PDB file of C-alpha atoms and ligand atoms in Angstrom:
ATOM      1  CA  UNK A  56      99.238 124.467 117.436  1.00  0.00           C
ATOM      2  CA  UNK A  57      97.492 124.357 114.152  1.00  0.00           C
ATOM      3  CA  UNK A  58      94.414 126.225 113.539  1.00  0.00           C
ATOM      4  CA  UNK A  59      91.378 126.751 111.133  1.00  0.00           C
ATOM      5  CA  UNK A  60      92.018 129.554 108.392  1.00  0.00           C
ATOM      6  CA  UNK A  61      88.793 131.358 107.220  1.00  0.00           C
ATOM      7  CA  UNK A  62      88.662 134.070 104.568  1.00  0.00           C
ATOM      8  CA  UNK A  63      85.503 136.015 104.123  1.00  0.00           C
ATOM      9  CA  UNK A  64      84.919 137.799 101.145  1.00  0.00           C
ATOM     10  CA  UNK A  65      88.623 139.404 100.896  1.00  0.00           C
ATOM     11  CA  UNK A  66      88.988 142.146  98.805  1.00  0.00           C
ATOM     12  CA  UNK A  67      92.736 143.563  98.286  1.00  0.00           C
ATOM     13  CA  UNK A  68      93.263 146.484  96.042  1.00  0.00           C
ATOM     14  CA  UNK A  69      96.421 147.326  94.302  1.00  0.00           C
ATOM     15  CA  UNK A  70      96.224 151.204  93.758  1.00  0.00           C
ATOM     16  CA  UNK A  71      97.941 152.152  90.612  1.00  0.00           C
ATOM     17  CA  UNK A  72      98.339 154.107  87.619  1.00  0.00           C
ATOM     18  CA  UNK A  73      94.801 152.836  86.455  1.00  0.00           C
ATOM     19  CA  UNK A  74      93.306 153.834  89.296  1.00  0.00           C
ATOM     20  CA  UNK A  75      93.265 151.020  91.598  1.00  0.00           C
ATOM     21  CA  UNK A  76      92.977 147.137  90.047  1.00  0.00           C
ATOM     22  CA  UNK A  77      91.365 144.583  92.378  1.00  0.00           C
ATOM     23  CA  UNK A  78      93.909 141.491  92.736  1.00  0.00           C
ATOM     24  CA  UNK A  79      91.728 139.578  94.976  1.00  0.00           C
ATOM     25  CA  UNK A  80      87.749 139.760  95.362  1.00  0.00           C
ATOM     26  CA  UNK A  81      84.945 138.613  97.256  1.00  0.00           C
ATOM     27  CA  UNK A  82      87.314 136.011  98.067  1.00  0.00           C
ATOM     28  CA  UNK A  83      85.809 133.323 100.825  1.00  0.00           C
ATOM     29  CA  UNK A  84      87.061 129.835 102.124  1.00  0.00           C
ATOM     30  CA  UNK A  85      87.578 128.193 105.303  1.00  0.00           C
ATOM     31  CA  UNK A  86      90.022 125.394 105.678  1.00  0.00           C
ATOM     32  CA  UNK A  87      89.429 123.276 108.639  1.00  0.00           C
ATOM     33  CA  UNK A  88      92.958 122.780 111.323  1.00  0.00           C
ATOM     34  CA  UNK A  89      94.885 119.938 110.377  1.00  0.00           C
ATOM     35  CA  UNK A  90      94.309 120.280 106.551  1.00  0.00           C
ATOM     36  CA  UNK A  91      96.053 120.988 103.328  1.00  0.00           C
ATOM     37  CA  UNK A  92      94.285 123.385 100.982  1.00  0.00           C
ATOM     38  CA  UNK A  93      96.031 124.350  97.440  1.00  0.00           C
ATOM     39  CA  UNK A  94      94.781 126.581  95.345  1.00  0.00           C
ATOM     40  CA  UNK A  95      95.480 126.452  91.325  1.00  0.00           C
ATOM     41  CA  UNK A  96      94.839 128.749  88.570  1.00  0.00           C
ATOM     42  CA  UNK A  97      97.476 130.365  86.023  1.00  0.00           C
ATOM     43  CA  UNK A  98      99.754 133.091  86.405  1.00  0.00           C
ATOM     44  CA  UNK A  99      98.362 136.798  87.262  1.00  0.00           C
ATOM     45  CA  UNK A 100      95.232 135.410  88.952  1.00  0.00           C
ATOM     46  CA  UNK A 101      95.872 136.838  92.303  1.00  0.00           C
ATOM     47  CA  UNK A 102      97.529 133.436  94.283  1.00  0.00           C
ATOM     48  CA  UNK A 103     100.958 135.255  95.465  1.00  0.00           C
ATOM     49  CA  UNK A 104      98.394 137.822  96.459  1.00  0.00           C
ATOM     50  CA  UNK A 105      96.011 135.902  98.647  1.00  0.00           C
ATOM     51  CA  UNK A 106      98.956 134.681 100.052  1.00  0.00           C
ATOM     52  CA  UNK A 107     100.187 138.042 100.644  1.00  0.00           C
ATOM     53  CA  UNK A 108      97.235 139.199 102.252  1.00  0.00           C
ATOM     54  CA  UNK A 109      97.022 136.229 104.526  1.00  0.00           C
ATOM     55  CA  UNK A 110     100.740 136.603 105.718  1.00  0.00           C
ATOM     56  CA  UNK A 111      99.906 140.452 106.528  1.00  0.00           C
ATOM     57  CA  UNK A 112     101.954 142.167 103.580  1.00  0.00           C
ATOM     58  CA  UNK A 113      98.840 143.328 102.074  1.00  0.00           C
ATOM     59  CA  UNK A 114      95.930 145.022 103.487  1.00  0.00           C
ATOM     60  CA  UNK A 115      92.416 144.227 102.939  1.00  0.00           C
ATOM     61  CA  UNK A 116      89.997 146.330 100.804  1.00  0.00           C
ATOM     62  CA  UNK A 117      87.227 144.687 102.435  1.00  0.00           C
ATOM     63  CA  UNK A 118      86.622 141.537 104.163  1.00  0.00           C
ATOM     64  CA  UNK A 119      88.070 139.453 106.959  1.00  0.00           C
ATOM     65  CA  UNK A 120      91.014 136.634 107.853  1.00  0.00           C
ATOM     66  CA  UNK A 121      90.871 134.934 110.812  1.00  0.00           C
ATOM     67  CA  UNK A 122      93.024 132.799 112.473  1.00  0.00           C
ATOM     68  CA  UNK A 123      91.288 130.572 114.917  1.00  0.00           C
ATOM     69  CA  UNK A 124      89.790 132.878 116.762  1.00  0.00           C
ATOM     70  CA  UNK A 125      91.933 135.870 115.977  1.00  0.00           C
ATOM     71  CA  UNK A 126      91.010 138.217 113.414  1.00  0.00           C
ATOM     72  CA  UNK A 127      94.495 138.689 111.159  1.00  0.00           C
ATOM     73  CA  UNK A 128      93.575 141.317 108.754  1.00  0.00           C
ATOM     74  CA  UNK A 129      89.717 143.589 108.140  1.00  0.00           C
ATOM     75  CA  UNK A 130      89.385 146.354 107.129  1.00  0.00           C
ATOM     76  CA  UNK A 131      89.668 147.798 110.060  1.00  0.00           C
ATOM     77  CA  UNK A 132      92.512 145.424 112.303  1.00  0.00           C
ATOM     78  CA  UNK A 133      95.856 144.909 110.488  1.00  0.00           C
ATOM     79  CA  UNK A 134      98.401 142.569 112.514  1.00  0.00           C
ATOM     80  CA  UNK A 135     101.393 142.616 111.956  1.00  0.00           C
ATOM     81  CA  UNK A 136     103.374 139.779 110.128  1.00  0.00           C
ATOM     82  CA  UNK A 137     105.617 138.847 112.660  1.00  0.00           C
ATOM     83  CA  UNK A 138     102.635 138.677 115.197  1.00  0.00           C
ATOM     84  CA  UNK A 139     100.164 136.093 113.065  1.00  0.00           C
ATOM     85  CA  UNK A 140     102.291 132.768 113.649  1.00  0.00           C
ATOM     86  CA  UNK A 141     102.639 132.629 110.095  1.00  0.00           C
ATOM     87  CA  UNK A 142     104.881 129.885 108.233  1.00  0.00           C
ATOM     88  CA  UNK A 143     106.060 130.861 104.644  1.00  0.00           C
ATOM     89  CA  UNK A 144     108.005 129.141 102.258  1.00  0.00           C
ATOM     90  CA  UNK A 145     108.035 131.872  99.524  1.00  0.00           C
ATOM     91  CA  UNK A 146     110.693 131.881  96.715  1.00  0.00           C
ATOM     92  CA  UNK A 147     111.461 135.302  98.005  1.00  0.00           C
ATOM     93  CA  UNK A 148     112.273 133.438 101.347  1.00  0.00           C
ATOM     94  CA  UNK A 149     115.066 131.995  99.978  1.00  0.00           C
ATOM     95  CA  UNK A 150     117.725 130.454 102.488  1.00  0.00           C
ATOM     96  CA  UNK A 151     120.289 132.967 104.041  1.00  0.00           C
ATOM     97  CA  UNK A 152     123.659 131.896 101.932  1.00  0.00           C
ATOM     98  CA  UNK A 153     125.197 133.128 104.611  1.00  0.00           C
ATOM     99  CA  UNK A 154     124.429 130.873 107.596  1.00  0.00           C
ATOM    100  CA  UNK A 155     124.969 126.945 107.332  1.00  0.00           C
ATOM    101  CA  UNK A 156     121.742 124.676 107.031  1.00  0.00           C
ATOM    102  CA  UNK A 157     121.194 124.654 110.899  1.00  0.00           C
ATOM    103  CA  UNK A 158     121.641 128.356 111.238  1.00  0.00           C
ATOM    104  CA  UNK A 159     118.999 128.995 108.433  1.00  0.00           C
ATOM    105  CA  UNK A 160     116.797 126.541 110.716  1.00  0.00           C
ATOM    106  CA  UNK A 161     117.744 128.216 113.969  1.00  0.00           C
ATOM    107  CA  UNK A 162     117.051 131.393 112.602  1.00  0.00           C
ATOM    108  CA  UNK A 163     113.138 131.840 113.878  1.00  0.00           C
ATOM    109  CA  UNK A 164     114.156 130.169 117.177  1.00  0.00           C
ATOM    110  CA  UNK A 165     115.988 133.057 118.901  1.00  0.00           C
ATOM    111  CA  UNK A 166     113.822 133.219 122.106  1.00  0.00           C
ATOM    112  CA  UNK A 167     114.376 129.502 122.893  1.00  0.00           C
ATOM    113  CA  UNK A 168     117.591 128.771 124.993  1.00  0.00           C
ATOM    114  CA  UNK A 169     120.727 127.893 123.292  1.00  0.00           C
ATOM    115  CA  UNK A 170     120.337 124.037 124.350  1.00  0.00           C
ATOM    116  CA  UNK A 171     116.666 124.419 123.399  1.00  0.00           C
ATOM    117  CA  UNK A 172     117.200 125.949 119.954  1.00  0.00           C
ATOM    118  CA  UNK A 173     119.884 123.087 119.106  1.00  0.00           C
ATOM    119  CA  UNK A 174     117.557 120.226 119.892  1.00  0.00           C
ATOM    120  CA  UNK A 175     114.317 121.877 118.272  1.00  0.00           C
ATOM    121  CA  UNK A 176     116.820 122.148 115.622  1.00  0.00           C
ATOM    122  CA  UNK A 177     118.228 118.786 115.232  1.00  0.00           C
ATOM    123  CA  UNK A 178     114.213 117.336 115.123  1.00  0.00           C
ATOM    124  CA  UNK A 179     113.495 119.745 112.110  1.00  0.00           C
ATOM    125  CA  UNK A 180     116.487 118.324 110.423  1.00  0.00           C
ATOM    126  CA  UNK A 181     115.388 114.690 110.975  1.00  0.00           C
ATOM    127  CA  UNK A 182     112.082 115.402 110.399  1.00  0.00           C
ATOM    128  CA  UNK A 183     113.299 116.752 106.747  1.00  0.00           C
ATOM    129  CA  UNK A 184     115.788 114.051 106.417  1.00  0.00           C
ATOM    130  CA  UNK A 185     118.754 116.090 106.540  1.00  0.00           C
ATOM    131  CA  UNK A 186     119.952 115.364 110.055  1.00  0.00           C
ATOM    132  CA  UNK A 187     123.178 115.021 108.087  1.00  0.00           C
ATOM    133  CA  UNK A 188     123.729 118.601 106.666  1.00  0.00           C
ATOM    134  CA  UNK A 189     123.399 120.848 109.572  1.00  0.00           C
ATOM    135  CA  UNK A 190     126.891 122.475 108.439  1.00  0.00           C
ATOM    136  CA  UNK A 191     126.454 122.831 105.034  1.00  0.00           C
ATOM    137  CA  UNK A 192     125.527 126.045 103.250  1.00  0.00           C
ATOM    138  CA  UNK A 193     122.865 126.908 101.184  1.00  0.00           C
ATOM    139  CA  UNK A 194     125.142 126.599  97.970  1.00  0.00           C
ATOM    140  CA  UNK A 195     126.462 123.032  99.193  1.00  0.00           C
ATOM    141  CA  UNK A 196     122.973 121.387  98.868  1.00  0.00           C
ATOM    142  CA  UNK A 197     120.672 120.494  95.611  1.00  0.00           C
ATOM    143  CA  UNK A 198     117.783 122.524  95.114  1.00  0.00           C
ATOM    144  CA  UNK A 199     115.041 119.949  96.622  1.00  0.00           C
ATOM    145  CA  UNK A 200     117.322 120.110  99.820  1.00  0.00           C
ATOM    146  CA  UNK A 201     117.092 123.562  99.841  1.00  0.00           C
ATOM    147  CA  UNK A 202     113.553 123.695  99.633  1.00  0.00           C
ATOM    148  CA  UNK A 203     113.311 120.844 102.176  1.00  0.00           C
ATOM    149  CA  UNK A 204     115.469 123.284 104.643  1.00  0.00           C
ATOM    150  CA  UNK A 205     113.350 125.983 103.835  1.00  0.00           C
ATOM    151  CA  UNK A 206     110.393 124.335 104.840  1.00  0.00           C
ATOM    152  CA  UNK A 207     112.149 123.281 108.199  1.00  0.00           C
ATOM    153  CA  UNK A 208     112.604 126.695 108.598  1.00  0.00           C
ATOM    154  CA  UNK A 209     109.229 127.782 108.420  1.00  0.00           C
ATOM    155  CA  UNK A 210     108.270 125.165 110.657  1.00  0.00           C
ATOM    156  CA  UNK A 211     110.570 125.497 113.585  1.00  0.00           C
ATOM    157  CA  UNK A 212     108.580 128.035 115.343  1.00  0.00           C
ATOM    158  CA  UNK A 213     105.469 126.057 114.910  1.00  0.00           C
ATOM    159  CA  UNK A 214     103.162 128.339 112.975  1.00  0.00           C
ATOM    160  CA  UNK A 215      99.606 127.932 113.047  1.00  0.00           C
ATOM    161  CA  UNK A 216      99.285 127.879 109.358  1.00  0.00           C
ATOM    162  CA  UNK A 217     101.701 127.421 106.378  1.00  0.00           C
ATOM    163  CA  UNK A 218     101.637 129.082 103.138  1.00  0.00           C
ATOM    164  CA  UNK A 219     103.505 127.848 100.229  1.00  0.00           C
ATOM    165  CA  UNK A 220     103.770 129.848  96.762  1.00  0.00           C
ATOM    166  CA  UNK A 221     104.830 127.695  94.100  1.00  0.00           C
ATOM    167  CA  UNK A 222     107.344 125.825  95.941  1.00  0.00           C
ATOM    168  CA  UNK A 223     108.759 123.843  93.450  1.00  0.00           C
ATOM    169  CA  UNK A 224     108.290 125.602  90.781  1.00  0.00           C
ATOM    170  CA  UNK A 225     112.466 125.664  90.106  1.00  0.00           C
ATOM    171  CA  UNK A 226     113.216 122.123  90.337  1.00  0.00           C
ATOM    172  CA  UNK A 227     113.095 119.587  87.628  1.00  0.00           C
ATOM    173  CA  UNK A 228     110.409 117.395  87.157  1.00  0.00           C
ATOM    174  CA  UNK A 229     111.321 114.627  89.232  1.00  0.00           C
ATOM    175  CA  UNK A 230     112.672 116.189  91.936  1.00  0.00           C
ATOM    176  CA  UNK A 231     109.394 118.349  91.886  1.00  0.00           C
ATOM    177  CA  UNK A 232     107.258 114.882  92.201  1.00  0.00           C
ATOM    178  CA  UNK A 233     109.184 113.654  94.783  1.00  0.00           C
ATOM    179  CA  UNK A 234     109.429 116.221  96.854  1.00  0.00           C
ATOM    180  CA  UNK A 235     105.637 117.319  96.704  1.00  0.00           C
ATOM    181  CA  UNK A 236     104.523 113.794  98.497  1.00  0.00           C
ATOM    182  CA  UNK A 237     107.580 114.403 100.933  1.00  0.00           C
ATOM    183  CA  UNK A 238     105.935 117.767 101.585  1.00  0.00           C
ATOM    184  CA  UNK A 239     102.587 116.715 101.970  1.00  0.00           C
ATOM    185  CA  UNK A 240     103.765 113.888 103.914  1.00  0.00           C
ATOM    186  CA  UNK A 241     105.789 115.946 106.680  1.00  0.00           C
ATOM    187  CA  UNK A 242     102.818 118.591 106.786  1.00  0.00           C
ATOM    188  CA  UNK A 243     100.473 115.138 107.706  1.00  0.00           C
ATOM    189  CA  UNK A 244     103.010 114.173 110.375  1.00  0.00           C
ATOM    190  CA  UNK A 245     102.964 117.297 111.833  1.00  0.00           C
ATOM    191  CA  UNK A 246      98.841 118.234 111.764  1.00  0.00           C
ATOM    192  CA  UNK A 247     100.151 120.958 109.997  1.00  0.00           C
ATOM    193  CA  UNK A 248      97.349 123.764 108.515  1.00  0.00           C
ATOM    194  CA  UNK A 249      98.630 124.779 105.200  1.00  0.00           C
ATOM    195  CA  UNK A 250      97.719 126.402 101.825  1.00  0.00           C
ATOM    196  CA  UNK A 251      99.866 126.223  98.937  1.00  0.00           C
ATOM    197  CA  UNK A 252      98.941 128.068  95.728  1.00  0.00           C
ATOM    198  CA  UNK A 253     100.192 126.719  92.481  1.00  0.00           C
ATOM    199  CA  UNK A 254      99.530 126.667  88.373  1.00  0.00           C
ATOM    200  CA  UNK A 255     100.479 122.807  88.440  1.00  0.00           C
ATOM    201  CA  UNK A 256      97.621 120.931  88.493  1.00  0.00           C
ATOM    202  CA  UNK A 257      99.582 117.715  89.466  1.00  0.00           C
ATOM    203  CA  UNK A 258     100.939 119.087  92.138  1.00  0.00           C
ATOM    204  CA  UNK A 259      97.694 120.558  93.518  1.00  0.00           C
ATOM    205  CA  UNK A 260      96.200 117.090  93.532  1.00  0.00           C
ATOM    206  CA  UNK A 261      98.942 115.449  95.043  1.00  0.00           C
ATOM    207  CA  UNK A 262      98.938 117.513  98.245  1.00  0.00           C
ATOM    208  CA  UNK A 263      95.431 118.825  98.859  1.00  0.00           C
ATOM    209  CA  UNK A 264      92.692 117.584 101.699  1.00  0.00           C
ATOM    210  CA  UNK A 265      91.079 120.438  99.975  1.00  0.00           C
ATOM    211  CA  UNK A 266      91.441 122.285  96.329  1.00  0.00           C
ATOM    212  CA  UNK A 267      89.957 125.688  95.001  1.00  0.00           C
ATOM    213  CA  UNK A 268      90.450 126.815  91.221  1.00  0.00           C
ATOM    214  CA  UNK A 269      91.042 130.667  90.876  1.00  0.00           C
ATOM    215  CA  UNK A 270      90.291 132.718  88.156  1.00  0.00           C
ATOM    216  CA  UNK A 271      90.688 136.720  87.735  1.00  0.00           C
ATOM    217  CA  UNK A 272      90.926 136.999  91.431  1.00  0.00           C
ATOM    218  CA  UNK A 273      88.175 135.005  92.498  1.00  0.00           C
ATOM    219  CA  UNK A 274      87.853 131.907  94.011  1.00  0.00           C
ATOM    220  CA  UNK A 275      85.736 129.727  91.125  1.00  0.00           C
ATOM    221  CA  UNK A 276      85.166 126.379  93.584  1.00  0.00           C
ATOM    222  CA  UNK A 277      86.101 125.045  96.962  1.00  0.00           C
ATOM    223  CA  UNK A 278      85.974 121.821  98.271  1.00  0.00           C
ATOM    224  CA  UNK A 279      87.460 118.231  99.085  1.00  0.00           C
ATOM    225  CA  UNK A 280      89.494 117.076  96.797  1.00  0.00           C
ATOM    226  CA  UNK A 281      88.477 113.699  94.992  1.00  0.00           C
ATOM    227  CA  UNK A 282      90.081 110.258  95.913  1.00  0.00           C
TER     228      UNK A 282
HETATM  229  P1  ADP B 438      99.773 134.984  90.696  1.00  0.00           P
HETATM  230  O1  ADP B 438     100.532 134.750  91.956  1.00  0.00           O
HETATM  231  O2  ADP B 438      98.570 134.109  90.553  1.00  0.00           O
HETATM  232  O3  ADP B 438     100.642 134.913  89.483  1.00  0.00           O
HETATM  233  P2  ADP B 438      99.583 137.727  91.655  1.00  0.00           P
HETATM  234  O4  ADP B 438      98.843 137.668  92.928  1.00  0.00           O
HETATM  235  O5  ADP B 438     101.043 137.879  91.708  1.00  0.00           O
HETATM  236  O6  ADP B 438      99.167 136.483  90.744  1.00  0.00           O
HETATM  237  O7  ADP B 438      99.016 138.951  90.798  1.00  0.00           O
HETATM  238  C1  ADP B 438      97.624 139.171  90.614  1.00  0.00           C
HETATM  239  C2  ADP B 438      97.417 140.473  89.844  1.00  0.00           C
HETATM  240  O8  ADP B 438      97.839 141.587  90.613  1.00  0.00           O
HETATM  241  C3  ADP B 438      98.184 140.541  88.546  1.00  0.00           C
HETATM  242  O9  ADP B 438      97.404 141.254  87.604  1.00  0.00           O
HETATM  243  C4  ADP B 438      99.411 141.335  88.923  1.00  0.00           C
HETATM  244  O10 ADP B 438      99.928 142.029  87.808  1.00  0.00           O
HETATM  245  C5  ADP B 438      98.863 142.290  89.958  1.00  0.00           C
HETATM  246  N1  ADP B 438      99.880 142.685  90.967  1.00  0.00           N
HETATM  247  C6  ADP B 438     100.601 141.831  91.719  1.00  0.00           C
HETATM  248  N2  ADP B 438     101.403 142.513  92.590  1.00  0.00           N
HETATM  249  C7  ADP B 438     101.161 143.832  92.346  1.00  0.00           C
HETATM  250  C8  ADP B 438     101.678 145.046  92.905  1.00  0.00           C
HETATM  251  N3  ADP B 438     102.589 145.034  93.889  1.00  0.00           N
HETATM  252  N4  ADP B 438     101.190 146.217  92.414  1.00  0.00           N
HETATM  253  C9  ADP B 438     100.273 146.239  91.434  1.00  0.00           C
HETATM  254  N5  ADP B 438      99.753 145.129  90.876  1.00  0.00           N
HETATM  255  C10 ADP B 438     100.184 143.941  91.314  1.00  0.00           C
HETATM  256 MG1   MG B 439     102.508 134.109  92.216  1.00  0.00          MG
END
């Protein structure tokens, strides 16, 4: 089941040569269940890295994430990424080349019974629109069907929140249109809480409920996006 995401004042630290460089800082939103958030600014100010810190690969400095009721991440609790019911679709989650489409989709479904794994499967394929590639591998399909397997990935274990880092940052331009509503449009179907982070301002207006503007770490606005 989706839930509510709320950030309160999130502070995460990168210790360094320099002594320790604040990525993130006094960095608060809350994005109601059920709703698409994006956040936009350029490169370097801190997106992968709120991200991160939501997903549990970074601690906190200071400050809180909560999932619904659970607490994710203070400075003080630290879950563990596996444990938060956490979606990503990263580029550093790219698809096993490995394992065929269904495999990659199977792959977060290894507690469900074989004949429960194959149909949960077979709906994330539909639900993607690539009922028909279930055999192929990674290197058989475009880009934007990569991406859309990727995301069926994410969602076969039904998170309770999605994050997205610059998902289509790779494919050319029209692919990258088209596949931003189809995105947005499966994450509606499915009540699906997400956030994606992203320097394309086109892309951050076609799929957010809600929209945020970063700059050097911290969150400049937050709110409903117009229209
Ligand atoms: P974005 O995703 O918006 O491009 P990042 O979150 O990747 O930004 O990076 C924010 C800042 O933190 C940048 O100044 C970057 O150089 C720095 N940074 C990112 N990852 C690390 C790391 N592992 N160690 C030290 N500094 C980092
Ligand atoms: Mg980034």
């Amino acid at each position: 089941m989706s839930e509510r995401l709320e950030l309160d004042k999130v502070c995460v630290v990168y210790e360094g040569a320099r002594g320790g460089h604040s990525a993130v800082e006094d960095f608060s939103l809350t994005l109601a269940a059920g709703r698409i958030g994006c956040l936009l600014g350029p490169s370097g100010c801190g997106k992968t890295t709120v991200l991160r810190a939501i997903a549990g690969f970074e601690p906190l400095r200071s400050g809180t994430v909560r999932l619904g009721e659970t607490v994710l991440s203070s400075s003080t609790v630290h879950l563990q990424p596996e444990r938060r019911r956490v979606g990503l679709m990263f580029q550093e989650y790219a698809l096993f080349p490995h394992l065929s489409a269904g495999e990659n989709v199977a792959f977060g479904l290894r507690r469900l019974t074989a004949s429960a794994r194959r149909a949960r499967v077979e709906e994330l394929l539909k639900l993607v629109d690539l009922a028909e590639a279930a055999d192929r591998y990674p290197h058989e399909l475009s880009g934007g069907q990569q991406q859309r397997i990727a995301l069926a990935r994410a969602l076969a274990p039904q998170p309770a929140l999605m994050l997205l880092d610059e998902p289509f940052s790779n494919l050319d331009a029209a692919t990258r249109e088209r596949l931003t509503l189809e995105v947005r449009d499966i994450l509606r179907r499915t009540g699906q809480t997400a956030i994606l982070v992203t320097h394309n301002q086109a892309e951050a207006r076609a799929m957010a409920d809600d929209i945020g503007v970063m700059h050097n770490g911290r969150l400049v606005r937050w709110g409903a996006a117009e229209g």
